[in-house]
Short mmCIF file of C-alpha atoms and ligand atoms in Angstrom, two decimals:
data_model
loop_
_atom_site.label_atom_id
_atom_site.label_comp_id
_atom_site.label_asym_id
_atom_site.label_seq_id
_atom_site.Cartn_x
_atom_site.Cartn_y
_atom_site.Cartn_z
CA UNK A 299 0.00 0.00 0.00
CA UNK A 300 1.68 3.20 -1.03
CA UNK A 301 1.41 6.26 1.45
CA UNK A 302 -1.20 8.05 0.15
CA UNK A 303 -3.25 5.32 0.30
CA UNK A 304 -2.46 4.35 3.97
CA UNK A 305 -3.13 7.84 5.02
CA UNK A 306 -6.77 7.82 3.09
CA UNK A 307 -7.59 4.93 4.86
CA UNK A 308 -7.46 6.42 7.97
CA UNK A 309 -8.55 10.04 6.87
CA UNK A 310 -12.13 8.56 7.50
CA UNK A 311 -11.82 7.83 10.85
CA UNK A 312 -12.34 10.85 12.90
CA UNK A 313 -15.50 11.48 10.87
CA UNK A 314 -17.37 8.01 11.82
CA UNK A 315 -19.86 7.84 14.56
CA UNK A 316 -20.09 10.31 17.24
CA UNK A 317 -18.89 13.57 15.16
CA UNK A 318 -20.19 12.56 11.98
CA UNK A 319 -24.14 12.44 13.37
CA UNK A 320 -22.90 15.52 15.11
CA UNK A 321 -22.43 16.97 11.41
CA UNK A 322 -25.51 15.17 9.98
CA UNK A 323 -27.63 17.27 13.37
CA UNK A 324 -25.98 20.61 12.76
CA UNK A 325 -26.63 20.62 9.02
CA UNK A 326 -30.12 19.43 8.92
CA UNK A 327 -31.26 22.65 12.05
CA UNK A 328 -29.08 25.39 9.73
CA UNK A 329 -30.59 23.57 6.10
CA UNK A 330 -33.63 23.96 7.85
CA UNK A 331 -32.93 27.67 9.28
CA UNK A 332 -31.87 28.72 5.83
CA UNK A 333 -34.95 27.16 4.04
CA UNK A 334 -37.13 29.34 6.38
CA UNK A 335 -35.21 32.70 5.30
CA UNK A 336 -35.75 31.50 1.49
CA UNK A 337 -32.91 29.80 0.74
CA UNK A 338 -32.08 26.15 -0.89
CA UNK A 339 -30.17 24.59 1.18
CA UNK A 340 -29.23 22.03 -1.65
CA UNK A 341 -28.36 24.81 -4.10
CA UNK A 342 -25.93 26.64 -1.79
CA UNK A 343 -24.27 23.84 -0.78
CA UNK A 344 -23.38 23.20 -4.81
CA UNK A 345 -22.60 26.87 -4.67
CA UNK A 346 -19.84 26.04 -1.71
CA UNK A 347 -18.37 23.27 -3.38
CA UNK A 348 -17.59 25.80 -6.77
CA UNK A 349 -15.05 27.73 -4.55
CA UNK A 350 -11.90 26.89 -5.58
CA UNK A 351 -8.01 27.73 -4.04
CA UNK A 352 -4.74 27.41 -5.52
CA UNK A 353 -2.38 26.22 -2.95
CA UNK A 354 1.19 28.18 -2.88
CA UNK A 355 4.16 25.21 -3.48
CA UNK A 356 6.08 27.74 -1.64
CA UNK A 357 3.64 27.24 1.64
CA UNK A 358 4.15 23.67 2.74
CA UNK A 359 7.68 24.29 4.49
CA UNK A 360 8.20 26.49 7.53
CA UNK A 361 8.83 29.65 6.70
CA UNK A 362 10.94 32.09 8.03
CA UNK A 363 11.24 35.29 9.82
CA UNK A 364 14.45 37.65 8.93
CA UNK A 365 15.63 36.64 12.30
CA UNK A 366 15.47 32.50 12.01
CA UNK A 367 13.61 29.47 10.63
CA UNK A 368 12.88 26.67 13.22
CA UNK A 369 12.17 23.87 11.13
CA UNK A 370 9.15 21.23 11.51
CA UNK A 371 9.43 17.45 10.71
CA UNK A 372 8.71 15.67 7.48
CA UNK A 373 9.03 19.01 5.53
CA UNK A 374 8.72 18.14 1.61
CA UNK A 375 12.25 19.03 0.05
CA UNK A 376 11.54 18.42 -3.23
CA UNK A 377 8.28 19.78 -6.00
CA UNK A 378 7.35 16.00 -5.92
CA UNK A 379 6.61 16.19 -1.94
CA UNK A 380 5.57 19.45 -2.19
CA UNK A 381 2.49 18.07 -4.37
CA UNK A 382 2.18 15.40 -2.37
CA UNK A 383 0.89 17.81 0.75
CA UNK A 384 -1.05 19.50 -2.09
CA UNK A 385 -2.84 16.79 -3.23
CA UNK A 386 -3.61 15.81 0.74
CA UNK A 387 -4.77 19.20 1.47
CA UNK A 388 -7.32 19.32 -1.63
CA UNK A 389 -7.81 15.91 -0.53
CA UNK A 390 -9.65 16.98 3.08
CA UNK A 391 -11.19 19.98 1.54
CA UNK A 392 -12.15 19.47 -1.66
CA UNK A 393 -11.45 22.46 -2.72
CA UNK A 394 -7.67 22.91 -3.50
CA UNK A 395 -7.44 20.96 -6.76
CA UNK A 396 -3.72 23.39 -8.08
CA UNK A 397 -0.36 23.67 -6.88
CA UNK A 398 1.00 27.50 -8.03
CA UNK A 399 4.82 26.82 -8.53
CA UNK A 400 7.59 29.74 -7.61
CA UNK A 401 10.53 29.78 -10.75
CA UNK A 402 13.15 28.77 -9.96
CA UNK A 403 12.46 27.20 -6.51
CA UNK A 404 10.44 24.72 -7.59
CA UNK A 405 12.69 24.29 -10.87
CA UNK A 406 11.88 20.74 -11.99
CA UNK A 407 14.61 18.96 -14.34
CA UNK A 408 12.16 16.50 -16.47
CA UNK A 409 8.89 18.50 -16.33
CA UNK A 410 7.23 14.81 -18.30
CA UNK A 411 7.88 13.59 -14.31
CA UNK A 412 5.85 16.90 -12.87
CA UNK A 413 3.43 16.52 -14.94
CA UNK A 414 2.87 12.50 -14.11
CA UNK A 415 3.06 13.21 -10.82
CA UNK A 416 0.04 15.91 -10.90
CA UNK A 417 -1.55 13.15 -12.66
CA UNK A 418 -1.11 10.54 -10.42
CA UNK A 419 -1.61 12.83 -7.16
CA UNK A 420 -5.07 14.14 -8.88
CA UNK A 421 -3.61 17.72 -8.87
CA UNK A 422 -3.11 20.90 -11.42
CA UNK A 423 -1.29 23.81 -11.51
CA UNK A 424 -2.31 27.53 -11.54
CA UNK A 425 -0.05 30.53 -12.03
CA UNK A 426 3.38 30.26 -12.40
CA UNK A 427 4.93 33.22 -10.41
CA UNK A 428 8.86 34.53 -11.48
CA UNK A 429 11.11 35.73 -9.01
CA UNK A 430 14.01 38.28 -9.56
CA UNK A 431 13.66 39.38 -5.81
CA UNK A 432 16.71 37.02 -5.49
CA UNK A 433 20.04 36.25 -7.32
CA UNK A 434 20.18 32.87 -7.95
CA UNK A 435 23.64 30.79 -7.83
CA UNK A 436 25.69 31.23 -11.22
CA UNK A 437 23.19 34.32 -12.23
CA UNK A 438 25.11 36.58 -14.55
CA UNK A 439 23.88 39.80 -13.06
CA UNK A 440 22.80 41.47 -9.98
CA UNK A 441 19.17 42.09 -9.08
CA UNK A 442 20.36 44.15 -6.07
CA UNK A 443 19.49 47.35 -7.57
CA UNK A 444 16.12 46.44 -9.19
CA UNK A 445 14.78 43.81 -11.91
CA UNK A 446 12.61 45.37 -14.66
CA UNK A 447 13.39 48.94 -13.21
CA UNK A 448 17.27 48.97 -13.46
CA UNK A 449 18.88 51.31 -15.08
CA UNK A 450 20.84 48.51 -16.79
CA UNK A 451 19.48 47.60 -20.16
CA UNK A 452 21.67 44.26 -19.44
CA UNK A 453 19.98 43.51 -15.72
CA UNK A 454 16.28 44.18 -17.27
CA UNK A 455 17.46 41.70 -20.61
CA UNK A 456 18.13 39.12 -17.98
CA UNK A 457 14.64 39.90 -16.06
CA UNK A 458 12.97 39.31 -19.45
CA UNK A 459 14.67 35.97 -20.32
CA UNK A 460 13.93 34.79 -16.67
CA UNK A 461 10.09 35.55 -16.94
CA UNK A 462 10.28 33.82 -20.68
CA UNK A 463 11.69 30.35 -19.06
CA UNK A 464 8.80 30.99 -16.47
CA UNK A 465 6.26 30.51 -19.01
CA UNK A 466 8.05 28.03 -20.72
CA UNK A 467 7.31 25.79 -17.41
CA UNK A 468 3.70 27.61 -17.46
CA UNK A 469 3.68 26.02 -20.73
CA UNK A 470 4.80 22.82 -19.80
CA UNK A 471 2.46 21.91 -16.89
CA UNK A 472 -0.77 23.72 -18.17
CA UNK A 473 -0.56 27.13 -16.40
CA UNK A 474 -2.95 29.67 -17.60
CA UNK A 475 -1.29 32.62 -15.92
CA UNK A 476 1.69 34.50 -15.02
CA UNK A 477 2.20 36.58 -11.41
CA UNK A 478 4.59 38.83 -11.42
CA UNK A 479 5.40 40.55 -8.43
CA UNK A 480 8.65 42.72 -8.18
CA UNK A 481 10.72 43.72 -4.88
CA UNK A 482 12.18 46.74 -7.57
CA UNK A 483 12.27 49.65 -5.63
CA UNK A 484 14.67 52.04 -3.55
CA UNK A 485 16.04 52.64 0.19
CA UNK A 486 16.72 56.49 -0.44
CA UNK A 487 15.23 59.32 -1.91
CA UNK A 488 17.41 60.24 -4.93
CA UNK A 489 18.74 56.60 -5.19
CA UNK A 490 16.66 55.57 -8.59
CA UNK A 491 14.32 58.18 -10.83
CA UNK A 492 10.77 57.88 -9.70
CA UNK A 493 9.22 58.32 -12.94
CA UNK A 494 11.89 56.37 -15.05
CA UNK A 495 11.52 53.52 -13.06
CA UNK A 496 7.92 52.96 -13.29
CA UNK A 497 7.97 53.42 -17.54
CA UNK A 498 11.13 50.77 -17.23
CA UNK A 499 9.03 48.40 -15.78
CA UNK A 500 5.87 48.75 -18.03
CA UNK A 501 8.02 48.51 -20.95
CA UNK A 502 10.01 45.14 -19.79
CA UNK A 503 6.09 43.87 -19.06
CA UNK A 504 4.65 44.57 -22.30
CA UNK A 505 7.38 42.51 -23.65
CA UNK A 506 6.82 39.72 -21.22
CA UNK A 507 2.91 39.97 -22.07
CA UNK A 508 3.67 39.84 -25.75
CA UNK A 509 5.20 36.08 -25.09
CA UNK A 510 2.28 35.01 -23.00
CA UNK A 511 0.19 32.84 -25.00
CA UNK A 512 -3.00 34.24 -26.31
CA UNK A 513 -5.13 31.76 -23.68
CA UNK A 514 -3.12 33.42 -20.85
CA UNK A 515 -3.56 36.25 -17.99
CA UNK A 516 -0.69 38.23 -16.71
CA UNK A 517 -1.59 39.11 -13.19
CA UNK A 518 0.64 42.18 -11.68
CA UNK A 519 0.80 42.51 -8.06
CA UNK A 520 1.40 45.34 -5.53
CA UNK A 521 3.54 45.96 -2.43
CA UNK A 522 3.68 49.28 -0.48
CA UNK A 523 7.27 47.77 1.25
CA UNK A 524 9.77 45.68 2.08
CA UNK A 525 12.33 45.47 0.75
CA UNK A 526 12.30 48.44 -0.75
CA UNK A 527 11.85 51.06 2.60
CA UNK A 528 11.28 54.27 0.68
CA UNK A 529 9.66 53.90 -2.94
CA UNK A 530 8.36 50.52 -4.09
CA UNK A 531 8.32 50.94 -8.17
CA UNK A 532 4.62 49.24 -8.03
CA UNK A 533 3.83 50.29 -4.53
CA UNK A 534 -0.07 50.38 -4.94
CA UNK A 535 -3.44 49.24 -6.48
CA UNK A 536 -3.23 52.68 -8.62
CA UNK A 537 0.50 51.50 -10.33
CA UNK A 538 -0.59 48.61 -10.40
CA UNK A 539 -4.09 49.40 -12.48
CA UNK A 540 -1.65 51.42 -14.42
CA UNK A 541 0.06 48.95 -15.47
CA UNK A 542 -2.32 46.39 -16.72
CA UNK A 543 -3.85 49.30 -18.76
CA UNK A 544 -1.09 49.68 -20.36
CA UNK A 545 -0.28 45.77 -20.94
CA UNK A 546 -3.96 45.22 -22.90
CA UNK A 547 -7.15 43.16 -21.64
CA UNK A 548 -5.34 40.03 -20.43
CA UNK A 549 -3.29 42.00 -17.63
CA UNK A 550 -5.08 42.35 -14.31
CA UNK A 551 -4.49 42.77 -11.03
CA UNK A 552 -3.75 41.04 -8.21
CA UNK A 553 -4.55 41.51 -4.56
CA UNK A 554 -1.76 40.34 -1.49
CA UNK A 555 -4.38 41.07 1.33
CA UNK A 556 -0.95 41.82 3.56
CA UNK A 557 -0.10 44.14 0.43
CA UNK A 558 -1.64 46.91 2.15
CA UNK A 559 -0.68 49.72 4.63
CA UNK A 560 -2.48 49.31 8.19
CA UNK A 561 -6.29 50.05 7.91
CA UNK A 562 -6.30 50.30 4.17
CA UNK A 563 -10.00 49.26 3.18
CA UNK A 564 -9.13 46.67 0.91
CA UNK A 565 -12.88 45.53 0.32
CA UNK A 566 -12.79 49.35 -1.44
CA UNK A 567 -10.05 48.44 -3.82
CA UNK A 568 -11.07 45.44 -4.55
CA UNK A 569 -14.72 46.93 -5.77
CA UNK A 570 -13.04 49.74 -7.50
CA UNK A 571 -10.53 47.00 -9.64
CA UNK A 572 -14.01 45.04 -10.37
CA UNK A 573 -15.50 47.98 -11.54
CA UNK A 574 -13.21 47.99 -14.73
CA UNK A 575 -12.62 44.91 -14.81
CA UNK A 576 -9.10 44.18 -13.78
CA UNK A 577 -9.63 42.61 -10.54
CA UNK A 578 -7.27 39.66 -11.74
CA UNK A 579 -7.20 37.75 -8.53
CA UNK A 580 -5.61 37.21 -4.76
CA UNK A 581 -3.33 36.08 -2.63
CA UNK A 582 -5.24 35.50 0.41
CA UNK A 583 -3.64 35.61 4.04
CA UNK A 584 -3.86 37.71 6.79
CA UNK A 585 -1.87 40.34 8.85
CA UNK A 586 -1.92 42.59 11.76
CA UNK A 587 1.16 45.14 10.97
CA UNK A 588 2.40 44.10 7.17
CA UNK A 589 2.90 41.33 4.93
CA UNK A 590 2.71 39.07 7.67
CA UNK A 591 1.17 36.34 5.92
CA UNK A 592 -1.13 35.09 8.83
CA UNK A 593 -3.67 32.15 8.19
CA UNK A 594 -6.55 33.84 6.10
CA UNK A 595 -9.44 34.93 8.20
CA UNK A 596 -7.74 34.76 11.75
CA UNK A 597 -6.95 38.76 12.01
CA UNK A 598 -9.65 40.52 10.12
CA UNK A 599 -12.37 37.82 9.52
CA UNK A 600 -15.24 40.69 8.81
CA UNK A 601 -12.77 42.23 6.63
CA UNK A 602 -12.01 38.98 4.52
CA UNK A 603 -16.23 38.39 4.85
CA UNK A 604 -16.59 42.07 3.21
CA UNK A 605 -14.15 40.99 0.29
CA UNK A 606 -16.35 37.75 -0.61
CA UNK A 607 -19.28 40.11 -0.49
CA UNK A 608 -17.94 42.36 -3.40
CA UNK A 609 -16.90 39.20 -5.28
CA UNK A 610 -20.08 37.23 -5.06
CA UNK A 611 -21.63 40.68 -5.66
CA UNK A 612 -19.77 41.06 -8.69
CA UNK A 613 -20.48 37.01 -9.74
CA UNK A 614 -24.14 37.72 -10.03
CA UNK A 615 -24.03 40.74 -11.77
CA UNK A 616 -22.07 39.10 -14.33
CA UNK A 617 -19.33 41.81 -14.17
CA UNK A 618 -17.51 42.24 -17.56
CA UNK A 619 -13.64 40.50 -17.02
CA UNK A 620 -14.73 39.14 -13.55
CA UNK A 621 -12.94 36.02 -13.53
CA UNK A 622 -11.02 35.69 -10.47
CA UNK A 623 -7.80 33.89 -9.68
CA UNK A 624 -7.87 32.39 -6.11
CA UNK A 625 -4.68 32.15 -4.48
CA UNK A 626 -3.34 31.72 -0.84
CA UNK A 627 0.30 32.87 -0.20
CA UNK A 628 1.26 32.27 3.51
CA UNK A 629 4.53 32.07 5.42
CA UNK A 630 3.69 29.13 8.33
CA UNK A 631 7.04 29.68 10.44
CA UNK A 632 4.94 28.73 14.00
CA UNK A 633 2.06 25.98 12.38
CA UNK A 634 2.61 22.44 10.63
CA UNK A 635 1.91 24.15 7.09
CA UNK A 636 -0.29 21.89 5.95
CA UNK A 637 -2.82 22.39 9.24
CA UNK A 638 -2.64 25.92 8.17
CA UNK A 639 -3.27 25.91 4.84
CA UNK A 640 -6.50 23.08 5.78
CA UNK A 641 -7.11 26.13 8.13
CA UNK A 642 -7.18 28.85 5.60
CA UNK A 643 -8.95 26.66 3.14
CA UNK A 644 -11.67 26.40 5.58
CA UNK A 645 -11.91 30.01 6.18
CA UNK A 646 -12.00 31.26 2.19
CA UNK A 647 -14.80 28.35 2.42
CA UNK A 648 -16.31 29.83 5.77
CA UNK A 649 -16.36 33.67 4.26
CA UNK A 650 -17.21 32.71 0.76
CA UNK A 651 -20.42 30.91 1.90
CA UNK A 652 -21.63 33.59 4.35
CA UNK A 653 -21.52 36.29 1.08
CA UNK A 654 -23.72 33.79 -0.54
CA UNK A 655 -25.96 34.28 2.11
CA UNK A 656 -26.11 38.21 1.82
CA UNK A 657 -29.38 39.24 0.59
CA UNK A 658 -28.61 41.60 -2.18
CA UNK A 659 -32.25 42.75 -3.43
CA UNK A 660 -32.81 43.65 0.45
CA UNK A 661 -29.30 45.41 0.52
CA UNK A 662 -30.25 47.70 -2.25
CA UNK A 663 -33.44 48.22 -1.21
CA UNK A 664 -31.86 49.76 1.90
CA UNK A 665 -29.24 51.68 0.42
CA UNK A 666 -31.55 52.88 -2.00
CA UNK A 667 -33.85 54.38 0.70
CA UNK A 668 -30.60 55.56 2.77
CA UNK A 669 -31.60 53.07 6.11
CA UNK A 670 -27.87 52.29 7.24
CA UNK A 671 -29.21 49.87 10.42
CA UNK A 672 -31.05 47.73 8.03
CA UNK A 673 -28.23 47.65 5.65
CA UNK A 674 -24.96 46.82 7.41
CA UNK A 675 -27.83 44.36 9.14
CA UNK A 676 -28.34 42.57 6.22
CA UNK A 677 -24.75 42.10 5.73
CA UNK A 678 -24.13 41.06 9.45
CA UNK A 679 -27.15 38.86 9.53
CA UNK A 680 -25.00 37.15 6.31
CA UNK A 681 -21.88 37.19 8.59
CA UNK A 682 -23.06 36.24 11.71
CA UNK A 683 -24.65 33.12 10.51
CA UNK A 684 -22.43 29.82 11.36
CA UNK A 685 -22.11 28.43 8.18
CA UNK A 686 -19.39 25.45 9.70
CA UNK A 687 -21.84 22.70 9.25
CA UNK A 688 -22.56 24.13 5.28
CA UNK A 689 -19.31 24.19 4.23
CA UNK A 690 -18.66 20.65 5.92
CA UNK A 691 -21.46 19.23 3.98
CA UNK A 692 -19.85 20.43 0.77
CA UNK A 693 -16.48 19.32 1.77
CA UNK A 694 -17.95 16.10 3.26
CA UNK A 695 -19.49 15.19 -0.70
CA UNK A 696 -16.47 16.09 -2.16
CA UNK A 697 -15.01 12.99 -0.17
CA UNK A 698 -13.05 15.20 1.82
CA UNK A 699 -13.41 15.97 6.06
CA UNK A 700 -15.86 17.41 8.09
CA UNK A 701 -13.17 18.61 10.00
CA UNK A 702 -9.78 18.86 7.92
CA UNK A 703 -7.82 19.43 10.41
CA UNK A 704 -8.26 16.94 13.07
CA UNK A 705 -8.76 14.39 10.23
CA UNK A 706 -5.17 15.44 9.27
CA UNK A 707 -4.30 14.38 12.51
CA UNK A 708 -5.66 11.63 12.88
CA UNK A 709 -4.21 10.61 10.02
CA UNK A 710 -0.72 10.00 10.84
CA UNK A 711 0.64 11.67 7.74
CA UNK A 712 3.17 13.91 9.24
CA UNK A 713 4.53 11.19 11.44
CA UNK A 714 5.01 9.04 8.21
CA UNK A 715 6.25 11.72 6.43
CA UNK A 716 8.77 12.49 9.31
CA UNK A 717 10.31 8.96 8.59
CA UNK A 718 9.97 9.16 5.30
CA UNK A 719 11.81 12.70 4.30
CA UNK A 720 14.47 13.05 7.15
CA UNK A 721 15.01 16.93 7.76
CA UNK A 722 17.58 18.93 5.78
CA UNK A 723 21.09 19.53 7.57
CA UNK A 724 20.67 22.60 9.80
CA UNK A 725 21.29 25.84 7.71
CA UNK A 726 21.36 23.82 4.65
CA UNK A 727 17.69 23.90 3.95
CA UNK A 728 16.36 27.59 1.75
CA UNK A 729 13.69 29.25 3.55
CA UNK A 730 11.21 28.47 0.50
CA UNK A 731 12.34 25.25 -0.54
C1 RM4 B 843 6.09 38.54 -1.88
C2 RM4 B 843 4.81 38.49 -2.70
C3 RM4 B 843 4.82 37.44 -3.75
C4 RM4 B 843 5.43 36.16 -3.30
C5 RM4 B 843 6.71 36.38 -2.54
C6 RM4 B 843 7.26 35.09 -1.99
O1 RM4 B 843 5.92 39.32 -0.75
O2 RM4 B 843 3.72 38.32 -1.86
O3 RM4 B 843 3.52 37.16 -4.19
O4 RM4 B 843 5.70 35.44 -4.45
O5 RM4 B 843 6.51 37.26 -1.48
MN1 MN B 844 1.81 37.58 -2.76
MN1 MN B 845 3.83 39.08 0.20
#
């Protein structure tokens, strides 16, 4: 019996008897609550079960902070283990059927293997994401003073070629998008030209989004700072808008919910980028002070709720270009990364199915006729409802957990997987590998 198979066997176990008539109680009184306030219980549970994550490869081994990395056990050190966690994860939630590689960290040598294994492990791939925030062993030239913005014609050549390999892999494993996020940027005023950094970058882009195939999305994405302290070259939605006007219609935008300076309203931007349709996608997490990529939904759960209300908003209306990309992008440097990520899964699931529950005819109605009680009511009464038994149902006929995270447990994965992949040598292990 191979491992994934030992592990399923015993995925089912915490979810017999006693906590699965549990479930089968607490679905049947809130099916039978929502039937009473006009809903189908049977249609929104469908509606649940058509949320869909990508899961970062980049997420499954501790992270670190600038000051240390304390390793877990049974960390994947390879792509192939890294979509083995994938696969469990999507496995136990139903909902997590791509892996989102990182070039070159998850640089594969025979991509034929990658994409057997995907097969094999029931998992796809979503965007590819590039990275020149780093300078890789053997690379020619220096990203230390900027990517796509340096003033070197030779630096922003290299940029370009990396991003082209990027979608070559894209290519490979059936990736329909690129992410490009850029750490360009500068630590002192006077250090770079504000202006001539910014057209620098939008010209290296446009070249990058000519080679995109024509079934593809290039997805930009903003950072106010770190590491660049004093002017970030696309520091904000409003650059970053910019930007995918410039590119053409398959350029959008993309959202790092810790991409935002403390009490930003994010559920603002995010309406504003729907609005003309280049609200591209997210990387969901959560943070308190900056890009602190918390578990989704365990800082600012109203906030995250208010962001699901836009987007469902926007679903039904049938928005022109609303198609969006669902991403997670943590750093787990305290939790096992894969209890996290089940976690965060739970909560996308957990905020998504409380905007379904938002009654929008009622919300306009109230806004229309300026009652503010009865219309941030109708959004709490959406909020406040405990949909956990709704969104276990949906995971539960998807074949995955009622409760993800305790069937992980349960499950004895890590422990194999701690005999299995014996940890790195200390030091010797990247903290994104
Ligand atoms: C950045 C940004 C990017 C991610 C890297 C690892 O802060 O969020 O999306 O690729 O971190
Ligand atoms: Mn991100
Ligand atoms: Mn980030």
């Amino acid at each position: 019996m191979d491992a994934m198979s030992a592990t399923s066997e015993r995925l089912a176990a915490p979810d017999a008897g006693h906590a699965e008539r549990a479930h089968e109680r607490d679905f049947a009184a809130l099916a039978e609550r929502l039937e009473g306030e006009g809903f189908t219980a049977e249609a929104l549970v469908a509606e649940v079960q058509r949320f869909e994550v990508a899961l970062p490869s980049w997420a499954f081994a501790t992270g670190g902070t600038r000051f240390g990395r304390f390793s877990g056990v049974g960390e994947p050190r390879t792509l192939r283990e890294k979509m083995e966690d994938a696969a469990l994860v999507h496995r136990l939630t139903g909902a997590a059927p791509r892996i989102s590689l990182h070039i070159p960290w998850d640089a594969a040598r025979d991509l034929d293997e990658v994409r057997a294994d995907a097969r094999r492990l029931g998992i796809g791939f979503d965007a590819v994401n590039s990275n020149t925030f780093q300078d890789q062993p053997g690379q020619a030239l220096s990203y230390k003073l900027g990517s796509f913005s340096n003033p070197s014609a030779a630096v922003r050549r290299q940029a370009i070629e990396h991003h082209l390999q990027v979608i070559e892999v894209g290519k490979a494993v059936g990736s329909k998008a690129l992410t490009v996020w850029l750490a360009d940027g500068s630590n002192y005023p006077g250090q770079m030209s504000l202006r001539g950094s910014f057209d620098r970058v939008r010209e290296c882009l446009q070249e990058v989004y000519a080679a995109m195939p024509e079934d593809w999305r290039l997805f930009t994405e903003h950072k106010p700072y770190e590491p660049a302290f004093y002017a970030t070259v696309v520091q904000d939605w409003g650059s970053s808008l910019l930007l995918a006007q410039a590119l053409g219609p398959r350029a959008q935008c993309l959202v790092d919910l810790g991409h935002h300076l403390p009490s930003v309203n994010i559920e603002l931007i995010v309406a504003r980028l729907l609005g003309v349709g280049k609200l591209g996608g997210f990387h969901f997490n959560d943070s308190k002070y900056g890009d602190d990529d918390l578990t989704a939904g365990s800082i600012k759960p109203y906030v995250l709720f208010l962001i699901f209300h836009e987007l469902v908003l926007a679903g039904r209306e049938r928005l022109p270009g609303f198609d969006p990309a669902y991403m997670i992008d943590q750093s787990h440097n305290l939790k096992d990364p894969i209890e996290a990520l089940l976690q965060t899964v739970d909560q996308l699931q957990q905020a998504y199915a409380k905007a379904c529950l938002v009654d929008h005819a009622r919300l306009a109605e109230h806004q229309a006729s300026g009652d503010v009680i009865m219309a941030e009511r109708t959004l709490k009464q959406a909020y406040e409802t405990d949909v956990r038994p709704l969104v276990a149902e949906a995971r539960r006929r998807r074949g995955g957990a009622v409760d993800p995270v305790l069937a992980f447990r349960a499950s004895g994965y890590r422990a194999q997987k701690t005999v299995e992949r014996p940890a790195a040598p200390p030091g010797g292990a990247p903290t994104h590998l």
